[in-house]
Amino acid sequence: AVLPEAVLNNGDLVLPPRISRVNGWSLPLHYFQVVTWAVFLGLSSATFGIFIPLLPRVWKYIAYVVTGGIFFFHLVVHLIASCIDPADFNVRLMKNYSQPMPIFDRSKHAHVIQNQFCHLCKVTVGQEDDHL
């Protein structure tokens, strides 16, 4: 997980990743990403290789079309979501993703974002619905 500040974990200081993630393909992958792709591939294999072939002949073609459409739609949405940079528009304009990720200091500020200003990126960010 991307941590905005250094935290203590069982007495050890855990620092945030050195380089900011750009999207869902940025390394290192989170284990949730690996699990979701494995589940998708497993369910696809089981559905199209085992369950649908066991259906009566009349239902096979309908099941392939309907299930195939649902799986394809999910795959497209999953790929789009993985490719999107979730950062605020102003952050994307100002941030250099090759620079080390800043460490948040709670002794200076209570929250990362206060009054629409990000203390990590040093930019003003918009509200969630500003860019819709």
mmCIF file with all atom_site columns, C-alpha atoms in Angstrom:
data_model
loop_
_atom_site.group_PDB
_atom_site.id
_atom_site.type_symbol
_atom_site.label_atom_id
_atom_site.label_alt_id
_atom_site.label_comp_id
_atom_site.label_asym_id
_atom_site.label_entity_id
_atom_site.label_seq_id
_atom_site.pdbx_PDB_ins_code
_atom_site.Cartn_x
_atom_site.Cartn_y
_atom_site.Cartn_z
_atom_site.occupancy
_atom_site.B_iso_or_equiv
_atom_site.pdbx_formal_charge
_atom_site.auth_seq_id
_atom_site.auth_comp_id
_atom_site.auth_asym_id
_atom_site.auth_atom_id
_atom_site.pdbx_PDB_model_num
ATOM 1   C CA . ALA A 1 1   ? 0.000   0.000   0.000   1.00 0.00 ? 1   ALA A CA 1
ATOM 2   C CA . VAL A 1 2   ? 1.132   3.531   -0.599  1.00 0.00 ? 2   VAL A CA 1
ATOM 3   C CA . LEU A 1 3   ? 1.688   5.162   2.766   1.00 0.00 ? 3   LEU A CA 1
ATOM 4   C CA . PRO A 1 4   ? 1.799   8.959   3.015   1.00 0.00 ? 4   PRO A CA 1
ATOM 5   C CA . GLU A 1 5   ? 4.067   8.844   6.041   1.00 0.00 ? 5   GLU A CA 1
ATOM 6   C CA . ALA A 1 6   ? 6.546   6.644   7.836   1.00 0.00 ? 6   ALA A CA 1
ATOM 7   C CA . VAL A 1 7   ? 4.813   4.313   10.304  1.00 0.00 ? 7   VAL A CA 1
ATOM 8   C CA . LEU A 1 8   ? 5.909   1.954   13.038  1.00 0.00 ? 8   LEU A CA 1
ATOM 9   C CA . ASN A 1 9   ? 5.153   -1.701  12.372  1.00 0.00 ? 9   ASN A CA 1
ATOM 10  C CA . ASN A 1 10  ? 6.064   -4.036  15.247  1.00 0.00 ? 10  ASN A CA 1
ATOM 11  C CA . GLY A 1 11  ? 8.678   -1.552  16.397  1.00 0.00 ? 11  GLY A CA 1
ATOM 12  C CA . ASP A 1 12  ? 10.235  -1.172  12.922  1.00 0.00 ? 12  ASP A CA 1
ATOM 13  C CA . LEU A 1 13  ? 10.044  2.066   10.955  1.00 0.00 ? 13  LEU A CA 1
ATOM 14  C CA . VAL A 1 14  ? 8.357   1.419   7.606   1.00 0.00 ? 14  VAL A CA 1
ATOM 15  C CA . LEU A 1 15  ? 9.029   4.065   4.978   1.00 0.00 ? 15  LEU A CA 1
ATOM 16  C CA . PRO A 1 16  ? 6.711   4.765   2.056   1.00 0.00 ? 16  PRO A CA 1
ATOM 17  C CA . PRO A 1 17  ? 7.652   3.576   -1.441  1.00 0.00 ? 17  PRO A CA 1
ATOM 18  C CA . ARG A 1 18  ? 10.538  5.501   -2.949  1.00 0.00 ? 18  ARG A CA 1
ATOM 19  C CA . ILE A 1 19  ? 8.768   6.339   -6.242  1.00 0.00 ? 19  ILE A CA 1
ATOM 20  C CA . SER A 1 20  ? 5.102   7.325   -6.616  1.00 0.00 ? 20  SER A CA 1
ATOM 21  C CA . ARG A 1 21  ? 2.770   4.967   -8.439  1.00 0.00 ? 21  ARG A CA 1
ATOM 22  C CA . VAL A 1 22  ? 1.273   6.327   -11.645 1.00 0.00 ? 22  VAL A CA 1
ATOM 23  C CA . ASN A 1 23  ? -1.508  3.791   -12.184 1.00 0.00 ? 23  ASN A CA 1
ATOM 24  C CA . GLY A 1 24  ? -2.451  0.156   -11.581 1.00 0.00 ? 24  GLY A CA 1
ATOM 25  C CA . TRP A 1 25  ? 0.459   -1.119  -13.687 1.00 0.00 ? 25  TRP A CA 1
ATOM 26  C CA . SER A 1 26  ? 3.140   0.631   -11.615 1.00 0.00 ? 26  SER A CA 1
ATOM 27  C CA . LEU A 1 27  ? 5.466   -1.754  -9.853  1.00 0.00 ? 27  LEU A CA 1
ATOM 28  C CA . PRO A 1 28  ? 5.461   -3.186  -7.280  1.00 0.00 ? 28  PRO A CA 1
ATOM 29  C CA . LEU A 1 29  ? 2.011   -4.649  -7.796  1.00 0.00 ? 29  LEU A CA 1
ATOM 30  C CA . HIS A 1 30  ? -0.222  -4.819  -4.743  1.00 0.00 ? 30  HIS A CA 1
ATOM 31  C CA . TYR A 1 31  ? -1.224  -8.358  -3.791  1.00 0.00 ? 31  TYR A CA 1
ATOM 32  C CA . PHE A 1 32  ? -4.905  -7.429  -4.323  1.00 0.00 ? 32  PHE A CA 1
ATOM 33  C CA . GLN A 1 33  ? -4.092  -6.820  -7.992  1.00 0.00 ? 33  GLN A CA 1
ATOM 34  C CA . VAL A 1 34  ? -2.498  -10.236 -8.347  1.00 0.00 ? 34  VAL A CA 1
ATOM 35  C CA . VAL A 1 35  ? -5.427  -11.898 -6.560  1.00 0.00 ? 35  VAL A CA 1
ATOM 36  C CA . THR A 1 36  ? -8.053  -10.168 -8.724  1.00 0.00 ? 36  THR A CA 1
ATOM 37  C CA . TRP A 1 37  ? -6.334  -11.192 -11.967 1.00 0.00 ? 37  TRP A CA 1
ATOM 38  C CA . ALA A 1 38  ? -5.941  -14.768 -10.689 1.00 0.00 ? 38  ALA A CA 1
ATOM 39  C CA . VAL A 1 39  ? -9.635  -14.918 -9.688  1.00 0.00 ? 39  VAL A CA 1
ATOM 40  C CA . PHE A 1 40  ? -10.703 -13.482 -13.055 1.00 0.00 ? 40  PHE A CA 1
ATOM 41  C CA . LEU A 1 41  ? -8.612  -16.027 -14.969 1.00 0.00 ? 41  LEU A CA 1
ATOM 42  C CA . GLY A 1 42  ? -9.759  -18.883 -12.715 1.00 0.00 ? 42  GLY A CA 1
ATOM 43  C CA . LEU A 1 43  ? -13.441 -18.002 -13.045 1.00 0.00 ? 43  LEU A CA 1
ATOM 44  C CA . SER A 1 44  ? -13.075 -17.526 -16.810 1.00 0.00 ? 44  SER A CA 1
ATOM 45  C CA . SER A 1 45  ? -11.410 -20.918 -17.184 1.00 0.00 ? 45  SER A CA 1
ATOM 46  C CA . ALA A 1 46  ? -13.959 -22.678 -15.000 1.00 0.00 ? 46  ALA A CA 1
ATOM 47  C CA . THR A 1 47  ? -16.953 -20.999 -16.628 1.00 0.00 ? 47  THR A CA 1
ATOM 48  C CA . PHE A 1 48  ? -15.936 -21.420 -20.263 1.00 0.00 ? 48  PHE A CA 1
ATOM 49  C CA . GLY A 1 49  ? -13.998 -24.680 -19.885 1.00 0.00 ? 49  GLY A CA 1
ATOM 50  C CA . ILE A 1 50  ? -16.140 -26.622 -17.409 1.00 0.00 ? 50  ILE A CA 1
ATOM 51  C CA . PHE A 1 51  ? -19.560 -25.178 -16.535 1.00 0.00 ? 51  PHE A CA 1
ATOM 52  C CA . ILE A 1 52  ? -20.858 -24.037 -19.921 1.00 0.00 ? 52  ILE A CA 1
ATOM 53  C CA . PRO A 1 53  ? -19.776 -27.224 -21.753 1.00 0.00 ? 53  PRO A CA 1
ATOM 54  C CA . LEU A 1 54  ? -21.823 -29.211 -19.202 1.00 0.00 ? 54  LEU A CA 1
ATOM 55  C CA . LEU A 1 55  ? -25.035 -27.354 -20.122 1.00 0.00 ? 55  LEU A CA 1
ATOM 56  C CA . PRO A 1 56  ? -27.576 -28.883 -22.509 1.00 0.00 ? 56  PRO A CA 1
ATOM 57  C CA . ARG A 1 57  ? -26.806 -28.066 -26.152 1.00 0.00 ? 57  ARG A CA 1
ATOM 58  C CA . VAL A 1 58  ? -29.731 -25.622 -26.421 1.00 0.00 ? 58  VAL A CA 1
ATOM 59  C CA . TRP A 1 59  ? -28.367 -23.436 -23.612 1.00 0.00 ? 59  TRP A CA 1
ATOM 60  C CA . LYS A 1 60  ? -24.656 -23.563 -24.516 1.00 0.00 ? 60  LYS A CA 1
ATOM 61  C CA . TYR A 1 61  ? -24.685 -20.892 -27.210 1.00 0.00 ? 61  TYR A CA 1
ATOM 62  C CA . ILE A 1 62  ? -26.830 -18.514 -25.172 1.00 0.00 ? 62  ILE A CA 1
ATOM 63  C CA . ALA A 1 63  ? -24.595 -19.052 -22.132 1.00 0.00 ? 63  ALA A CA 1
ATOM 64  C CA . TYR A 1 64  ? -21.444 -18.428 -24.181 1.00 0.00 ? 64  TYR A CA 1
ATOM 65  C CA . VAL A 1 65  ? -22.845 -15.163 -25.614 1.00 0.00 ? 65  VAL A CA 1
ATOM 66  C CA . VAL A 1 66  ? -24.297 -13.784 -22.357 1.00 0.00 ? 66  VAL A CA 1
ATOM 67  C CA . THR A 1 67  ? -21.443 -14.861 -20.094 1.00 0.00 ? 67  THR A CA 1
ATOM 68  C CA . GLY A 1 68  ? -18.850 -13.910 -22.706 1.00 0.00 ? 68  GLY A CA 1
ATOM 69  C CA . GLY A 1 69  ? -20.363 -10.415 -22.945 1.00 0.00 ? 69  GLY A CA 1
ATOM 70  C CA . ILE A 1 70  ? -20.323 -9.987  -19.172 1.00 0.00 ? 70  ILE A CA 1
ATOM 71  C CA . PHE A 1 71  ? -16.739 -11.239 -18.859 1.00 0.00 ? 71  PHE A CA 1
ATOM 72  C CA . PHE A 1 72  ? -15.597 -9.029  -21.767 1.00 0.00 ? 72  PHE A CA 1
ATOM 73  C CA . PHE A 1 73  ? -17.300 -5.962  -20.271 1.00 0.00 ? 73  PHE A CA 1
ATOM 74  C CA . HIS A 1 74  ? -15.629 -6.649  -16.916 1.00 0.00 ? 74  HIS A CA 1
ATOM 75  C CA . LEU A 1 75  ? -12.237 -7.112  -18.597 1.00 0.00 ? 75  LEU A CA 1
ATOM 76  C CA . VAL A 1 76  ? -12.528 -3.788  -20.472 1.00 0.00 ? 76  VAL A CA 1
ATOM 77  C CA . VAL A 1 77  ? -13.610 -1.873  -17.333 1.00 0.00 ? 77  VAL A CA 1
ATOM 78  C CA . HIS A 1 78  ? -10.862 -3.547  -15.286 1.00 0.00 ? 78  HIS A CA 1
ATOM 79  C CA . LEU A 1 79  ? -8.208  -2.573  -17.855 1.00 0.00 ? 79  LEU A CA 1
ATOM 80  C CA . ILE A 1 80  ? -9.483  1.019   -18.056 1.00 0.00 ? 80  ILE A CA 1
ATOM 81  C CA . ALA A 1 81  ? -9.486  1.344   -14.253 1.00 0.00 ? 81  ALA A CA 1
ATOM 82  C CA . SER A 1 82  ? -5.945  -0.061  -14.075 1.00 0.00 ? 82  SER A CA 1
ATOM 83  C CA . CYS A 1 83  ? -4.647  2.474   -16.608 1.00 0.00 ? 83  CYS A CA 1
ATOM 84  C CA . ILE A 1 84  ? -6.114  5.595   -14.980 1.00 0.00 ? 84  ILE A CA 1
ATOM 85  C CA . ASP A 1 85  ? -3.943  7.882   -12.885 1.00 0.00 ? 85  ASP A CA 1
ATOM 86  C CA . PRO A 1 86  ? -6.172  8.587   -9.846  1.00 0.00 ? 86  PRO A CA 1
ATOM 87  C CA . ALA A 1 87  ? -4.300  11.747  -8.887  1.00 0.00 ? 87  ALA A CA 1
ATOM 88  C CA . ASP A 1 88  ? -6.044  15.117  -8.918  1.00 0.00 ? 88  ASP A CA 1
ATOM 89  C CA . PHE A 1 89  ? -5.679  17.099  -12.140 1.00 0.00 ? 89  PHE A CA 1
ATOM 90  C CA . ASN A 1 90  ? -3.482  19.757  -10.464 1.00 0.00 ? 90  ASN A CA 1
ATOM 91  C CA . VAL A 1 91  ? -1.252  17.083  -8.946  1.00 0.00 ? 91  VAL A CA 1
ATOM 92  C CA . ARG A 1 92  ? -0.728  15.457  -12.362 1.00 0.00 ? 92  ARG A CA 1
ATOM 93  C CA . LEU A 1 93  ? 0.298   18.831  -13.797 1.00 0.00 ? 93  LEU A CA 1
ATOM 94  C CA . MET A 1 94  ? 2.851   19.557  -11.080 1.00 0.00 ? 94  MET A CA 1
ATOM 95  C CA . LYS A 1 95  ? 4.129   16.145  -9.979  1.00 0.00 ? 95  LYS A CA 1
ATOM 96  C CA . ASN A 1 96  ? 7.299   14.561  -11.267 1.00 0.00 ? 96  ASN A CA 1
ATOM 97  C CA . TYR A 1 97  ? 6.664   10.832  -10.869 1.00 0.00 ? 97  TYR A CA 1
ATOM 98  C CA . SER A 1 98  ? 10.360  10.003  -11.112 1.00 0.00 ? 98  SER A CA 1
ATOM 99  C CA . GLN A 1 99  ? 11.085  11.930  -7.906  1.00 0.00 ? 99  GLN A CA 1
ATOM 100 C CA . PRO A 1 100 ? 11.020  10.203  -4.516  1.00 0.00 ? 100 PRO A CA 1
ATOM 101 C CA . MET A 1 101 ? 7.691   10.244  -2.743  1.00 0.00 ? 101 MET A CA 1
ATOM 102 C CA . PRO A 1 102 ? 7.614   12.875  0.027   1.00 0.00 ? 102 PRO A CA 1
ATOM 103 C CA . ILE A 1 103 ? 7.119   11.805  3.631   1.00 0.00 ? 103 ILE A CA 1
ATOM 104 C CA . PHE A 1 104 ? 4.217   13.374  5.508   1.00 0.00 ? 104 PHE A CA 1
ATOM 105 C CA . ASP A 1 105 ? 5.107   14.933  8.846   1.00 0.00 ? 105 ASP A CA 1
ATOM 106 C CA . ARG A 1 106 ? 2.150   14.834  11.279  1.00 0.00 ? 106 ARG A CA 1
ATOM 107 C CA . SER A 1 107 ? 3.921   17.185  13.652  1.00 0.00 ? 107 SER A CA 1
ATOM 108 C CA . LYS A 1 108 ? 3.403   20.001  11.102  1.00 0.00 ? 108 LYS A CA 1
ATOM 109 C CA . HIS A 1 109 ? -0.095  19.178  9.778   1.00 0.00 ? 109 HIS A CA 1
ATOM 110 C CA . ALA A 1 110 ? -2.966  17.060  11.084  1.00 0.00 ? 110 ALA A CA 1
ATOM 111 C CA . HIS A 1 111 ? -4.063  15.851  7.615   1.00 0.00 ? 111 HIS A CA 1
ATOM 112 C CA . VAL A 1 112 ? -2.457  15.431  4.210   1.00 0.00 ? 112 VAL A CA 1
ATOM 113 C CA . ILE A 1 113 ? -5.105  17.659  2.596   1.00 0.00 ? 113 ILE A CA 1
ATOM 114 C CA . GLN A 1 114 ? -6.405  20.703  4.481   1.00 0.00 ? 114 GLN A CA 1
ATOM 115 C CA . ASN A 1 115 ? -8.528  23.475  2.977   1.00 0.00 ? 115 ASN A CA 1
ATOM 116 C CA . GLN A 1 116 ? -8.110  21.983  -0.501  1.00 0.00 ? 116 GLN A CA 1
ATOM 117 C CA . PHE A 1 117 ? -4.283  22.117  -0.227  1.00 0.00 ? 117 PHE A CA 1
ATOM 118 C CA . CYS A 1 118 ? -2.154  18.955  -0.411  1.00 0.00 ? 118 CYS A CA 1
ATOM 119 C CA . HIS A 1 119 ? 0.806   19.220  1.943   1.00 0.00 ? 119 HIS A CA 1
ATOM 120 C CA . LEU A 1 120 ? 2.645   16.349  0.230   1.00 0.00 ? 120 LEU A CA 1
ATOM 121 C CA . CYS A 1 121 ? 2.426   17.694  -3.334  1.00 0.00 ? 121 CYS A CA 1
ATOM 122 C CA . LYS A 1 122 ? 2.364   21.400  -2.384  1.00 0.00 ? 122 LYS A CA 1
ATOM 123 C CA . VAL A 1 123 ? -0.577  22.099  -4.753  1.00 0.00 ? 123 VAL A CA 1
ATOM 124 C CA . THR A 1 124 ? -4.200  23.158  -4.405  1.00 0.00 ? 124 THR A CA 1
ATOM 125 C CA . VAL A 1 125 ? -6.517  20.273  -5.217  1.00 0.00 ? 125 VAL A CA 1
ATOM 126 C CA . GLY A 1 126 ? -10.116 20.443  -6.413  1.00 0.00 ? 126 GLY A CA 1
ATOM 127 C CA . GLN A 1 127 ? -13.130 18.899  -4.800  1.00 0.00 ? 127 GLN A CA 1
ATOM 128 C CA . GLU A 1 128 ? -14.125 15.435  -6.020  1.00 0.00 ? 128 GLU A CA 1
ATOM 129 C CA . ASP A 1 129 ? -16.995 16.711  -8.181  1.00 0.00 ? 129 ASP A CA 1
ATOM 130 C CA . ASP A 1 130 ? -15.063 19.660  -9.765  1.00 0.00 ? 130 ASP A CA 1
ATOM 131 C CA . HIS A 1 131 ? -13.791 17.644  -12.724 1.00 0.00 ? 131 HIS A CA 1
ATOM 132 C CA . LEU A 1 132 ? -16.926 15.651  -13.557 1.00 0.00 ? 132 LEU A CA 1
#
